[in-house]
Amino acid sequence: SPIVTDVARALFKGVHTPSHTQHVRKCVLDLAHLLLSEWREEVSLLREGLGEGITTAIEEERDPRNLLLSFSIAKQLLRDCEPECVSDETLNTLFESLVSYFPITFTPPKNDKHGITGEDLKAALRGALSSTPRMAGLVVPFMLDNSKDITVGDNESAIKDALSMLAFCLERYGADTVRKHLGEVLTTARDQLCRTTTPCPDEFAEAVQRILAAAMSDVPAGLTPHWLGREVEPTLKGFAKEA
């Protein structure tokens, strides 16, 4: 096998990244980023071992410098590598690792020298979670669940972040994927807008608008797709009746 493949195999098998200091963890992550950027075909020869190695390397990370890199590496892995490099089990593990940081509430400390903001981390996490439609079945129910005002005192900003993340990801998964999840999105929106007192009605309305636009993005102008009457019209009529 190519030397680069052997290097990647040794890195992921021989180094338990989370147990090391921040500096060492960053060195490992920098190397993983370089391998994916410059020798993607060679490291992809590891197949499932590549996904498993990267998922293990980024888990339990807490340093914002390393988190930015971790989210970027996850995006590279999911977007650029063949699906065979990330098994369904590894995809679930990677998803759980990524959403453990949601919602991101990071505020830079005073006299911070690194210049990393909470918005930087949010954008990087969005990039990772939206990088493949394979994530849709995990991301959609998670974000919908986080958009629900279950108890008094729920974090309003977390609900807004969940709705923004949901719309952002679905816009990038593609119209076919959006339509598969349209029913659950509209049902949740109807429940939250008509049957509870969500603190974020405007954000729900905006998210639904963006998601409907994404679902219609491949429909030729002037045509009414058959799924519109099945998935959308009954819920919209429910909105009008219960509003």
Short mmCIF file of N, CA and C in Angstrom, two decimals, residues 4 23-24 34 50 66 70 75 94 100 106 129-130 152 164-165 196-197 201 219 243:
data_model
loop_
_atom_site.label_atom_id
_atom_site.label_comp_id
_atom_site.label_asym_id
_atom_site.label_seq_id
_atom_site.Cartn_x
_atom_site.Cartn_y
_atom_site.Cartn_z
N VAL A 4 1.66 6.86 2.35
CA VAL A 4 0.70 7.77 3.01
C VAL A 4 -0.41 6.97 3.68
N HIS A 23 -1.91 20.83 22.47
CA HIS A 23 -0.92 20.98 21.41
C HIS A 23 -0.77 19.70 20.59
N VAL A 24 -0.69 18.57 21.27
CA VAL A 24 -0.55 17.30 20.56
C VAL A 24 -1.82 16.99 19.77
N LEU A 34 -4.39 17.61 6.63
CA LEU A 34 -3.46 17.58 5.50
C LEU A 34 -3.64 16.31 4.67
N LEU A 50 -10.83 4.74 7.96
CA LEU A 50 -10.64 6.19 7.89
C LEU A 50 -11.70 6.92 8.70
N ASN A 66 -9.12 23.70 18.33
CA ASN A 66 -9.21 22.33 17.82
C ASN A 66 -10.60 22.00 17.30
N SER A 70 -11.67 20.34 13.95
CA SER A 70 -12.43 19.08 13.99
C SER A 70 -13.67 19.15 13.10
N LYS A 75 -16.30 17.66 7.95
CA LYS A 75 -16.89 18.09 6.67
C LYS A 75 -16.12 17.48 5.50
N LEU A 94 -20.28 9.74 14.77
CA LEU A 94 -19.78 11.07 14.41
C LEU A 94 -20.86 12.11 14.63
N SER A 100 -23.13 17.00 20.19
CA SER A 100 -22.88 17.19 21.62
C SER A 100 -22.47 18.64 21.90
N PHE A 106 -20.38 29.52 23.03
CA PHE A 106 -19.02 29.98 23.32
C PHE A 106 -18.90 31.50 23.22
N LEU A 129 -22.45 19.34 9.61
CA LEU A 129 -23.74 18.65 9.64
C LEU A 129 -24.46 18.70 8.30
N SER A 130 -24.13 19.67 7.46
CA SER A 130 -24.82 19.80 6.17
C SER A 130 -24.03 19.19 5.02
N VAL A 152 -41.44 25.67 30.27
CA VAL A 152 -41.25 27.10 30.46
C VAL A 152 -39.78 27.36 30.77
N SER A 164 -32.61 27.52 12.46
CA SER A 164 -31.66 28.01 11.46
C SER A 164 -30.81 26.86 10.92
N MET A 165 -30.34 26.00 11.82
CA MET A 165 -29.53 24.85 11.42
C MET A 165 -30.34 23.90 10.55
N THR A 196 -49.13 25.20 20.70
CA THR A 196 -48.33 25.59 21.86
C THR A 196 -47.99 27.07 21.73
N THR A 197 -47.25 27.56 22.67
CA THR A 197 -46.87 28.98 22.64
C THR A 197 -45.36 29.08 22.45
N PRO A 201 -42.17 32.28 16.88
CA PRO A 201 -43.06 32.07 15.73
C PRO A 201 -42.48 32.59 14.42
N VAL A 219 -38.33 21.87 -9.21
CA VAL A 219 -39.61 21.78 -9.91
C VAL A 219 -39.68 22.88 -10.96
N ALA A 243 -55.17 28.51 13.37
CA ALA A 243 -54.50 29.79 13.70
C ALA A 243 -55.42 30.70 14.49
#
